[in-house]
Amino acid sequence: MLLELDHVSKIYGDLHAVDDLSLSVGEGEWLAIVGSSGSGKTTLMNIIGCMDTPSEGSVSLEGRQLNDLNAGQLADVRKNVIGLVFQKFYLVPHLTAVENVMVAQYYHSVVDEEQAMESLRNVGLEDRAHHLPGQLSGGEQQRVCIARALINCPKLILADEPTGNLDGANEKIVLDLFKQLHEQGTTIIVVTHDALVASCAQREIMLNHGVLVGEQWNDEDARRRYVEAGGKPGVAEAASMSDRVSDQEAAPSSDIPVGFADPTKAAKTDGASLPDDTGV
């Protein structure tokens, strides 16, 4: 397993943003994390991405216990192992596309413009390399962000609503890039409200009030490989689930949730989201 979370909680006073969650992610897996607003998705993403630490439990990445690392060591993990893609682009407005990609290289003290250009070439933006963010479309800006995330060859891509600000056409471009990365062996974890984005993943888990209440596989071959590699189903303790999640949302008689009602929104069509019939 590339990533393992063991009974992880993040607690703010009486609020359990993540509540006793155990999860394994295999190397090369594509996982989607879904759930309504306030369900704990971004908190979980921040813990996995070494941007936050759990109040309880442990996180292991590449067999290394993150709980044992100090702030500087966690920063090293972020820049060497993890590539981050967000809904907001966080591009420096006065730097060109290639310079924005090179910012990520700067933290390795090795700046290589040709390598940055190659990263932009891989996302189809070589001809826009010297444009400022304000001269790029939303989809182009997100592709610059992906190029920036890939520049240091991370083993794990974390993407938080990566298509949330994009129309349908640009969403497809971004998803095609993720599919290419996945085929090359990159592990991808995506937080999303979009049904299309979620369906591209091999596995989906659903959070509700910090509790893992559902898990489903979209790829049976991937599930088989995961089990053979020692992967275990995501687990939420039954007591915690019964206390914090309604009977309709929790798995009825097991500590291992095996399916869930899809909380995601309809996929984008012609640049606009379809009406959300789920009420989420």
GROMACS .gro file of N, CA, C and O in nm, residues 12-133:
model
  488
   12TYR      N    1  -1.199   1.926   1.644
   12TYR     CA    2  -1.196   2.067   1.682
   12TYR      C    3  -1.302   2.087   1.790
   12TYR      O    4  -1.420   2.103   1.759
   13GLY      N    5  -1.262   2.082   1.916
   13GLY     CA    6  -1.360   2.092   2.024
   13GLY      C    7  -1.456   1.975   2.020
   13GLY      O    8  -1.416   1.860   2.033
   14ASP      N    9  -1.585   2.004   1.998
   14ASP     CA   10  -1.685   1.898   1.989
   14ASP      C   11  -1.705   1.848   1.846
   14ASP      O   12  -1.780   1.752   1.824
   15LEU      N   13  -1.638   1.912   1.750
   15LEU     CA   14  -1.656   1.876   1.610
   15LEU      C   15  -1.553   1.772   1.567
   15LEU      O   16  -1.432   1.794   1.580
   16HIS      N   17  -1.600   1.659   1.517
   16HIS     CA   18  -1.514   1.557   1.459
   16HIS      C   19  -1.517   1.574   1.307
   16HIS      O   20  -1.603   1.518   1.240
   17ALA      N   21  -1.423   1.651   1.255
   17ALA     CA   22  -1.419   1.675   1.110
   17ALA      C   23  -1.388   1.547   1.035
   17ALA      O   24  -1.439   1.523   0.925
   18VAL      N   25  -1.301   1.464   1.090
   18VAL     CA   26  -1.277   1.327   1.044
   18VAL      C   27  -1.286   1.239   1.168
   18VAL      O   28  -1.227   1.270   1.271
   19ASP      N   29  -1.363   1.129   1.158
   19ASP     CA   30  -1.399   1.054   1.278
   19ASP      C   31  -1.361   0.907   1.265
   19ASP      O   32  -1.428   0.829   1.200
   20ASP      N   33  -1.246   0.870   1.327
   20ASP     CA   34  -1.204   0.730   1.340
   20ASP      C   35  -1.206   0.658   1.205
   20ASP      O   36  -1.267   0.553   1.189
   21LEU      N   37  -1.133   0.712   1.110
   21LEU     CA   38  -1.134   0.662   0.973
   21LEU      C   39  -1.008   0.579   0.946
   21LEU      O   40  -0.897   0.622   0.975
   22SER      N   41  -1.028   0.460   0.892
   22SER     CA   42  -0.917   0.375   0.848
   22SER      C   43  -0.931   0.350   0.699
   22SER      O   44  -1.040   0.320   0.650
   23LEU      N   45  -0.820   0.362   0.626
   23LEU     CA   46  -0.825   0.356   0.480
   23LEU      C   47  -0.688   0.318   0.427
   23LEU      O   48  -0.586   0.368   0.476
   24SER      N   49  -0.684   0.232   0.326
   24SER     CA   50  -0.561   0.200   0.255
   24SER      C   51  -0.578   0.235   0.108
   24SER      O   52  -0.685   0.216   0.050
   25VAL      N   53  -0.471   0.286   0.048
   25VAL     CA   54  -0.472   0.320  -0.095
   25VAL      C   55  -0.350   0.253  -0.159
   25VAL      O   56  -0.236   0.276  -0.116
   26GLY      N   57  -0.376   0.170  -0.260
   26GLY     CA   58  -0.268   0.099  -0.325
   26GLY      C   59  -0.189   0.187  -0.421
   26GLY      O   60  -0.240   0.286  -0.474
   27GLU      N   61  -0.065   0.149  -0.443
   27GLU     CA   62   0.018   0.222  -0.539
   27GLU      C   63  -0.044   0.210  -0.678
   27GLU      O   64  -0.081   0.101  -0.722
   28GLY      N   65  -0.059   0.323  -0.746
   28GLY     CA   66  -0.118   0.324  -0.879
   28GLY      C   67  -0.269   0.327  -0.882
   28GLY      O   68  -0.330   0.321  -0.989
   29GLU      N   69  -0.333   0.337  -0.766
   29GLU     CA   70  -0.479   0.339  -0.758
   29GLU      C   71  -0.533   0.479  -0.789
   29GLU      O   72  -0.467   0.580  -0.767
   30TRP      N   73  -0.657   0.483  -0.838
   30TRP     CA   74  -0.729   0.610  -0.857
   30TRP      C   75  -0.851   0.605  -0.765
   30TRP      O   76  -0.941   0.524  -0.785
   31LEU      N   77  -0.851   0.691  -0.664
   31LEU     CA   78  -0.956   0.695  -0.563
   31LEU      C   79  -1.029   0.828  -0.569
   31LEU      O   80  -0.967   0.934  -0.581
   32ALA      N   81  -1.162   0.823  -0.561
   32ALA     CA   82  -1.243   0.945  -0.549
   32ALA      C   83  -1.303   0.951  -0.409
   32ALA      O   84  -1.352   0.851  -0.356
   33ILE      N   85  -1.299   1.069  -0.348
   33ILE     CA   86  -1.361   1.094  -0.218
   33ILE      C   87  -1.482   1.184  -0.242
   33ILE      O   88  -1.467   1.295  -0.293
   34VAL      N   89  -1.601   1.136  -0.208
   34VAL     CA   90  -1.722   1.212  -0.233
   34VAL      C   91  -1.797   1.233  -0.102
   34VAL      O   92  -1.769   1.169  -0.001
   35GLY      N   93  -1.894   1.323  -0.105
   35GLY     CA   94  -1.972   1.356   0.013
   35GLY      C   95  -2.020   1.498   0.004
   35GLY      O   96  -1.965   1.580  -0.071
   36SER      N   97  -2.120   1.532   0.082
   36SER     CA   98  -2.177   1.665   0.079
   36SER      C   99  -2.082   1.766   0.143
   36SER      O  100  -1.983   1.728   0.207
   37SER      N  101  -2.110   1.893   0.127
   37SER     CA  102  -2.029   1.997   0.189
   37SER      C  103  -2.028   1.978   0.341
   37SER      O  104  -2.130   1.950   0.402
   38GLY      N  105  -1.910   1.992   0.400
   38GLY     CA  106  -1.897   1.974   0.544
   38GLY      C  107  -1.881   1.831   0.587
   38GLY      O  108  -1.883   1.801   0.707
   39SER      N  109  -1.861   1.740   0.492
   39SER     CA  110  -1.851   1.598   0.527
   39SER      C  111  -1.712   1.557   0.573
   39SER      O  112  -1.693   1.445   0.620
   40GLY      N  113  -1.614   1.645   0.556
   40GLY     CA  114  -1.478   1.614   0.599
   40GLY      C  115  -1.382   1.582   0.486
   40GLY      O  116  -1.267   1.545   0.511
   41LYS      N  117  -1.427   1.597   0.360
   41LYS     CA  118  -1.344   1.560   0.246
   41LYS      C  119  -1.213   1.640   0.242
   41LYS      O  120  -1.105   1.583   0.228
   42THR      N  121  -1.224   1.771   0.251
   42THR     CA  122  -1.106   1.855   0.240
   42THR      C  123  -1.015   1.837   0.360
   42THR      O  124  -0.892   1.838   0.347
   43THR      N  125  -1.073   1.819   0.479
   43THR     CA  126  -0.990   1.792   0.597
   43THR      C  127  -0.910   1.665   0.578
   43THR      O  128  -0.789   1.660   0.607
   44LEU      N  129  -0.974   1.562   0.526
   44LEU     CA  130  -0.903   1.437   0.499
   44LEU      C  131  -0.794   1.459   0.395
   44LEU      O  132  -0.681   1.407   0.410
   45MET      N  133  -0.825   1.534   0.290
   45MET     CA  134  -0.726   1.562   0.188
   45MET      C  135  -0.606   1.637   0.246
   45MET      O  136  -0.490   1.607   0.214
   46ASN      N  137  -0.631   1.731   0.336
   46ASN     CA  138  -0.522   1.807   0.397
   46ASN      C  139  -0.433   1.718   0.483
   46ASN      O  140  -0.312   1.737   0.489
   47ILE      N  141  -0.493   1.620   0.550
   47ILE     CA  142  -0.414   1.527   0.631
   47ILE      C  143  -0.328   1.439   0.542
   47ILE      O  144  -0.208   1.421   0.566
   48ILE      N  145  -0.387   1.386   0.435
   48ILE     CA  146  -0.311   1.302   0.342
   48ILE      C  147  -0.199   1.383   0.276
   48ILE      O  148  -0.088   1.333   0.256
   49GLY      N  149  -0.226   1.510   0.247
   49GLY     CA  150  -0.130   1.595   0.178
   49GLY      C  151  -0.028   1.660   0.268
   49GLY      O  152   0.047   1.749   0.223
   50CYS      N  153  -0.022   1.620   0.395
   50CYS     CA  154   0.077   1.673   0.490
   50CYS      C  155   0.061   1.822   0.514
   50CYS      O  156   0.157   1.892   0.551
   51MET      N  157  -0.060   1.874   0.492
   51MET     CA  158  -0.089   2.014   0.522
   51MET      C  159  -0.157   2.028   0.658
   51MET      O  160  -0.178   2.138   0.706
   52ASP      N  161  -0.192   1.916   0.719
   52ASP     CA  162  -0.253   1.912   0.852
   52ASP      C  163  -0.216   1.779   0.916
   52ASP      O  164  -0.175   1.685   0.847
   53THR      N  165  -0.230   1.771   1.046
   53THR     CA  166  -0.197   1.648   1.118
   53THR      C  167  -0.321   1.598   1.192
   53THR      O  168  -0.404   1.678   1.236
   54PRO      N  169  -0.337   1.467   1.206
   54PRO     CA  170  -0.454   1.415   1.276
   54PRO      C  171  -0.446   1.439   1.426
   54PRO      O  172  -0.336   1.445   1.483
   55SER      N  173  -0.563   1.453   1.490
   55SER     CA  174  -0.568   1.460   1.635
   55SER      C  175  -0.543   1.324   1.697
   55SER      O  176  -0.486   1.313   1.807
   56GLU      N  177  -0.589   1.221   1.629
   56GLU     CA  178  -0.572   1.084   1.675
   56GLU      C  179  -0.543   0.995   1.554
   56GLU      O  180  -0.578   1.029   1.442
   57GLY      N  181  -0.482   0.881   1.579
   57GLY     CA  182  -0.454   0.786   1.472
   57GLY      C  183  -0.323   0.816   1.402
   57GLY      O  184  -0.251   0.909   1.437
   58SER      N  185  -0.293   0.735   1.301
   58SER     CA  186  -0.165   0.748   1.231
   58SER      C  187  -0.183   0.742   1.080
   58SER      O  188  -0.279   0.684   1.029
   59VAL      N  189  -0.089   0.806   1.010
   59VAL     CA  190  -0.086   0.807   0.864
   59VAL      C  191   0.050   0.760   0.818
   59VAL      O  192   0.153   0.809   0.867
   60SER      N  193   0.051   0.666   0.726
   60SER     CA  194   0.176   0.614   0.670
   60SER      C  195   0.176   0.636   0.519
   60SER      O  196   0.078   0.603   0.451
   61LEU      N  197   0.284   0.692   0.466
   61LEU     CA  198   0.299   0.714   0.323
   61LEU      C  199   0.431   0.653   0.278
   61LEU      O  200   0.536   0.686   0.334
   62GLU      N  201   0.426   0.563   0.183
   62GLU     CA  202   0.544   0.488   0.139
   62GLU      C  203   0.610   0.416   0.257
   62GLU      O  204   0.732   0.403   0.263
   63GLY      N  205   0.530   0.370   0.353
   63GLY     CA  206   0.583   0.300   0.468
   63GLY      C  207   0.643   0.389   0.573
   63GLY      O  208   0.697   0.340   0.674
   64ARG      N  209   0.632   0.519   0.557
   64ARG     CA  210   0.691   0.616   0.650
   64ARG      C  211   0.581   0.678   0.735
   64ARG      O  212   0.483   0.731   0.682
   65GLN      N  213   0.596   0.671   0.867
   65GLN     CA  214   0.496   0.726   0.957
   65GLN      C  215   0.505   0.879   0.958
   65GLN      O  216   0.603   0.937   1.004
   66LEU      N  217   0.401   0.944   0.906
   66LEU     CA  218   0.401   1.090   0.899
   66LEU      C  219   0.390   1.154   1.037
   66LEU      O  220   0.435   1.266   1.058
   67ASN      N  221   0.332   1.082   1.133
   67ASN     CA  222   0.316   1.136   1.268
   67ASN      C  223   0.451   1.165   1.334
   67ASN      O  224   0.459   1.247   1.425
   68ASP      N  225   0.554   1.096   1.289
   68ASP     CA  226   0.686   1.111   1.350
   68ASP      C  227   0.766   1.227   1.291
   68ASP      O  228   0.878   1.255   1.337
   69LEU      N  229   0.712   1.293   1.189
   69LEU     CA  230   0.787   1.396   1.118
   69LEU      C  231   0.757   1.536   1.171
   69LEU      O  232   0.645   1.566   1.211
   70ASN      N  233   0.858   1.623   1.169
   70ASN     CA  234   0.837   1.762   1.207
   70ASN      C  235   0.790   1.842   1.086
   70ASN      O  236   0.776   1.788   0.975
   71ALA      N  237   0.766   1.972   1.106
   71ALA     CA  238   0.709   2.054   0.998
   71ALA      C  239   0.798   2.058   0.875
   71ALA      O  240   0.751   2.051   0.762
   72GLY      N  241   0.928   2.067   0.895
   72GLY     CA  242   1.021   2.070   0.782
   72GLY      C  243   1.021   1.940   0.704
   72GLY      O  244   1.027   1.939   0.581
   73GLN      N  245   1.016   1.830   0.777
   73GLN     CA  246   1.014   1.699   0.712
   73GLN      C  247   0.884   1.676   0.637
   73GLN      O  248   0.884   1.617   0.528
   74LEU      N  249   0.772   1.724   0.692
   74LEU     CA  250   0.645   1.713   0.621
   74LEU      C  251   0.647   1.796   0.493
   74LEU      O  252   0.592   1.754   0.390
   75ALA      N  253   0.712   1.913   0.499
   75ALA     CA  254   0.725   1.996   0.378
   75ALA      C  255   0.805   1.922   0.272
   75ALA      O  256   0.774   1.931   0.152
   76ASP      N  257   0.907   1.849   0.314
   76ASP     CA  258   0.987   1.771   0.219
   76ASP      C  259   0.902   1.663   0.152
   76ASP      O  260   0.916   1.636   0.033
   77VAL      N  261   0.815   1.598   0.231
   77VAL     CA  262   0.727   1.496   0.174
   77VAL      C  263   0.634   1.559   0.070
   77VAL      O  264   0.613   1.505  -0.039
   78ARG      N  265   0.580   1.678   0.103
   78ARG     CA  266   0.490   1.746   0.009
   78ARG      C  267   0.558   1.776  -0.123
   78ARG      O  268   0.500   1.757  -0.230
   79LYS      N  269   0.681   1.822  -0.117
   79LYS     CA  270   0.745   1.864  -0.242
   79LYS      C  271   0.808   1.749  -0.319
   79LYS      O  272   0.829   1.759  -0.440
   80ASN      N  273   0.837   1.637  -0.249
   80ASN     CA  274   0.905   1.526  -0.316
   80ASN      C  275   0.814   1.411  -0.356
   80ASN      O  276   0.844   1.339  -0.452
   81VAL      N  277   0.703   1.394  -0.286
   81VAL     CA  278   0.619   1.276  -0.307
   81VAL      C  279   0.480   1.312  -0.360
   81VAL      O  280   0.419   1.234  -0.432
   82ILE      N  281   0.433   1.433  -0.327
   82ILE     CA  282   0.293   1.469  -0.352
   82ILE      C  283   0.285   1.586  -0.450
   82ILE      O  284   0.359   1.683  -0.440
   83GLY      N  285   0.191   1.576  -0.544
   83GLY     CA  286   0.157   1.687  -0.632
   83GLY      C  287   0.016   1.733  -0.600
   83GLY      O  288  -0.075   1.650  -0.590
   84LEU      N  289  -0.003   1.863  -0.581
   84LEU     CA  290  -0.132   1.917  -0.538
   84LEU      C  291  -0.198   1.997  -0.649
   84LEU      O  292  -0.136   2.081  -0.714
   85VAL      N  293  -0.328   1.968  -0.671
   85VAL     CA  294  -0.409   2.042  -0.768
   85VAL      C  295  -0.537   2.084  -0.697
   85VAL      O  296  -0.604   2.000  -0.636
   86PHE      N  297  -0.571   2.213  -0.705
   86PHE     CA  298  -0.687   2.265  -0.634
   86PHE      C  299  -0.791   2.319  -0.730
   86PHE      O  300  -0.765   2.340  -0.849
   87GLN      N  301  -0.911   2.345  -0.675
   87GLN     CA  302  -1.016   2.409  -0.755
   87GLN      C  303  -0.973   2.551  -0.792
   87GLN      O  304  -0.988   2.593  -0.906
   88LYS      N  305  -0.918   2.625  -0.695
   88LYS     CA  306  -0.860   2.755  -0.724
   88LYS      C  307  -0.720   2.732  -0.777
   88LYS      O  308  -0.648   2.644  -0.732
   89PHE      N  309  -0.679   2.815  -0.872
   89PHE     CA  310  -0.557   2.785  -0.946
   89PHE      C  311  -0.430   2.825  -0.871
   89PHE      O  312  -0.326   2.763  -0.889
   90TYR      N  313  -0.434   2.929  -0.791
   90TYR     CA  314  -0.319   2.974  -0.713
   90TYR      C  315  -0.196   2.997  -0.801
   90TYR      O  316  -0.084   2.958  -0.766
   91LEU      N  317  -0.218   3.058  -0.917
   91LEU     CA  318  -0.107   3.097  -1.003
   91LEU      C  319  -0.062   3.238  -0.967
   91LEU      O  320  -0.144   3.323  -0.932
   92VAL      N  321   0.068   3.263  -0.977
   92VAL     CA  322   0.121   3.397  -0.951
   92VAL      C  323   0.088   3.485  -1.071
   92VAL      O  324   0.133   3.455  -1.183
   93PRO      N  325   0.007   3.590  -1.054
   93PRO     CA  326  -0.046   3.663  -1.171
   93PRO      C  327   0.057   3.732  -1.257
   93PRO      O  328   0.035   3.751  -1.376
   94HIS      N  329   0.173   3.770  -1.199
   94HIS     CA  330   0.273   3.843  -1.278
   94HIS      C  331   0.379   3.751  -1.337
   94HIS      O  332   0.475   3.798  -1.397
   95LEU      N  333   0.362   3.620  -1.321
   95LEU     CA  334   0.454   3.523  -1.381
   95LEU      C  335   0.386   3.453  -1.497
   95LEU      O  336   0.266   3.427  -1.494
   96THR      N  337   0.462   3.420  -1.601
   96THR     CA  338   0.408   3.347  -1.714
   96THR      C  339   0.378   3.203  -1.674
   96THR      O  340   0.414   3.157  -1.565
   97ALA      N  341   0.314   3.130  -1.766
   97ALA     CA  342   0.280   2.991  -1.738
   97ALA      C  343   0.404   2.909  -1.705
   97ALA      O  344   0.407   2.835  -1.606
   98VAL      N  345   0.510   2.922  -1.787
   98VAL     CA  346   0.630   2.843  -1.762
   98VAL      C  347   0.697   2.886  -1.632
   98VAL      O  348   0.751   2.802  -1.558
   99GLU      N  349   0.691   3.014  -1.600
   99GLU     CA  350   0.750   3.062  -1.474
   99GLU      C  351   0.671   3.011  -1.354
   99GLU      O  352   0.730   2.980  -1.249
  100ASN      N  353   0.540   3.000  -1.368
  100ASN     CA  354   0.459   2.944  -1.259
  100ASN      C  355   0.495   2.798  -1.235
  100ASN      O  356   0.496   2.751  -1.121
  101VAL      N  357   0.523   2.724  -1.341
  101VAL     CA  358   0.566   2.586  -1.325
  101VAL      C  359   0.703   2.580  -1.259
  101VAL      O  360   0.730   2.497  -1.172
  102MET      N  361   0.789   2.672  -1.294
  102MET     CA  362   0.924   2.675  -1.240
  102MET      C  363   0.926   2.711  -1.091
  102MET      O  364   1.023   2.679  -1.021
  103VAL      N  365   0.820   2.775  -1.043
  103VAL     CA  366   0.811   2.805  -0.900
  103VAL      C  367   0.823   2.677  -0.817
  103VAL      O  368   0.889   2.674  -0.712
  104ALA      N  369   0.759   2.570  -0.864
  104ALA     CA  370   0.767   2.442  -0.791
  104ALA      C  371   0.909   2.388  -0.792
  104ALA      O  372   0.953   2.324  -0.696
  105GLN      N  373   0.983   2.411  -0.901
  105GLN     CA  374   1.122   2.367  -0.906
  105GLN      C  375   1.208   2.445  -0.807
  105GLN      O  376   1.305   2.391  -0.751
  106TYR      N  377   1.173   2.569  -0.785
  106TYR     CA  378   1.253   2.656  -0.699
  106TYR      C  379   1.273   2.595  -0.561
  106TYR      O  380   1.381   2.607  -0.501
  107TYR      N  381   1.170   2.528  -0.511
  107TYR     CA  382   1.180   2.470  -0.377
  107TYR      C  383   1.273   2.350  -0.373
  107TYR      O  384   1.307   2.300  -0.265
  108HIS      N  385   1.317   2.303  -0.489
  108HIS     CA  386   1.420   2.200  -0.496
  108HIS      C  387   1.557   2.261  -0.525
  108HIS      O  388   1.655   2.188  -0.540
  109SER      N  389   1.561   2.393  -0.534
  109SER     CA  390   1.685   2.467  -0.561
  109SER      C  391   1.742   2.433  -0.699
  109SER      O  392   1.859   2.458  -0.726
  110VAL      N  393   1.661   2.373  -0.785
  110VAL     CA  394   1.704   2.342  -0.921
  110VAL      C  395   1.596   2.392  -1.017
  110VAL      O  396   1.486   2.338  -1.022
  111VAL      N  397   1.627   2.498  -1.090
  111VAL     CA  398   1.531   2.557  -1.183
  111VAL      C  399   1.575   2.524  -1.325
  111VAL      O  400   1.685   2.557  -1.366
  112ASP      N  401   1.488   2.456  -1.398
  112ASP     CA  402   1.521   2.409  -1.533
  112ASP      C  403   1.405   2.445  -1.625
  112ASP      O  404   1.301   2.380  -1.625
  113GLU      N  405   1.423   2.550  -1.704
  113GLU     CA  406   1.315   2.599  -1.790
  113GLU      C  407   1.276   2.495  -1.894
  113GLU      O  408   1.158   2.479  -1.925
  114GLU      N  409   1.372   2.421  -1.946
  114GLU     CA  410   1.339   2.321  -2.047
  114GLU      C  411   1.253   2.210  -1.988
  114GLU      O  412   1.159   2.161  -2.051
  115GLN      N  413   1.282   2.171  -1.865
  115GLN     CA  414   1.200   2.071  -1.798
  115GLN      C  415   1.059   2.125  -1.774
  115GLN      O  416   0.960   2.053  -1.790
  116ALA      N  417   1.050   2.253  -1.736
  116ALA     CA  418   0.919   2.315  -1.716
  116ALA      C  419   0.842   2.321  -1.848
  116ALA      O  420   0.720   2.299  -1.852
  117MET      N  421   0.912   2.352  -1.956
  117MET     CA  422   0.848   2.353  -2.087
  117MET      C  423   0.797   2.214  -2.125
  117MET      O  424   0.689   2.199  -2.182
  118GLU      N  425   0.875   2.112  -2.092
  118GLU     CA  426   0.834   1.975  -2.121
  118GLU      C  427   0.707   1.941  -2.043
  118GLU      O  428   0.617   1.873  -2.095
  119SER      N  429   0.699   1.987  -1.919
  119SER     CA  430   0.580   1.962  -1.838
  119SER      C  431   0.459   2.030  -1.900
  119SER      O  432   0.349   1.972  -1.905
  120LEU      N  433   0.476   2.153  -1.951
  120LEU     CA  434   0.366   2.222  -2.020
  120LEU      C  435   0.332   2.151  -2.150
  120LEU      O  436   0.215   2.143  -2.188
  121ARG      N  437   0.433   2.100  -2.218
  121ARG     CA  438   0.410   2.026  -2.343
  121ARG      C  439   0.323   1.903  -2.316
  121ARG      O  440   0.235   1.868  -2.395
  122ASN      N  441   0.345   1.840  -2.202
  122ASN     CA  442   0.270   1.720  -2.168
  122ASN      C  443   0.122   1.748  -2.141
  122ASN      O  444   0.040   1.656  -2.149
  123VAL      N  445   0.090   1.872  -2.107
  123VAL     CA  446  -0.051   1.908  -2.085
  123VAL      C  447  -0.105   1.991  -2.201
  123VAL      O  448  -0.212   2.052  -2.191
  124GLY      N  449  -0.031   1.995  -2.312
  124GLY     CA  450  -0.078   2.061  -2.433
  124GLY      C  451  -0.074   2.212  -2.430
  124GLY      O  452  -0.151   2.278  -2.500
  125LEU      N  453   0.020   2.270  -2.355
  125LEU     CA  454   0.024   2.417  -2.342
  125LEU      C  455   0.158   2.478  -2.380
  125LEU      O  456   0.189   2.589  -2.337
  126GLU      N  457   0.236   2.408  -2.458
  126GLU     CA  458   0.366   2.462  -2.495
  126GLU      C  459   0.353   2.598  -2.565
  126GLU      O  460   0.432   2.689  -2.541
  127ASP      N  461   0.249   2.614  -2.648
  127ASP     CA  462   0.233   2.739  -2.722
  127ASP      C  463   0.180   2.852  -2.636
  127ASP      O  464   0.174   2.967  -2.680
  128ARG      N  465   0.143   2.824  -2.511
  128ARG     CA  466   0.093   2.928  -2.420
  128ARG      C  467   0.190   2.951  -2.304
  128ARG      O  468   0.157   3.019  -2.207
  129ALA      N  469   0.311   2.900  -2.318
  129ALA     CA  470   0.407   2.901  -2.207
  129ALA      C  471   0.442   3.041  -2.160
  129ALA      O  472   0.471   3.061  -2.041
  130HIS      N  473   0.441   3.137  -2.249
  130HIS     CA  474   0.485   3.272  -2.212
  130HIS      C  475   0.369   3.370  -2.194
  130HIS      O  476   0.387   3.492  -2.197
  131HIS      N  477   0.250   3.315  -2.174
  131HIS     CA  478   0.133   3.397  -2.144
  131HIS      C  479   0.114   3.407  -1.992
  131HIS      O  480   0.144   3.313  -1.917
  132LEU      N  481   0.064   3.521  -1.948
  132LEU     CA  482   0.030   3.541  -1.807
  132LEU      C  483  -0.101   3.469  -1.776
  132LEU      O  484  -0.183   3.445  -1.867
  133PRO      N  485  -0.125   3.434  -1.649
  133PRO     CA  486  -0.251   3.367  -1.614
  133PRO      C  487  -0.375   3.441  -1.664
  133PRO      O  488  -0.472   3.378  -1.707
   0.00000   0.00000   0.00000
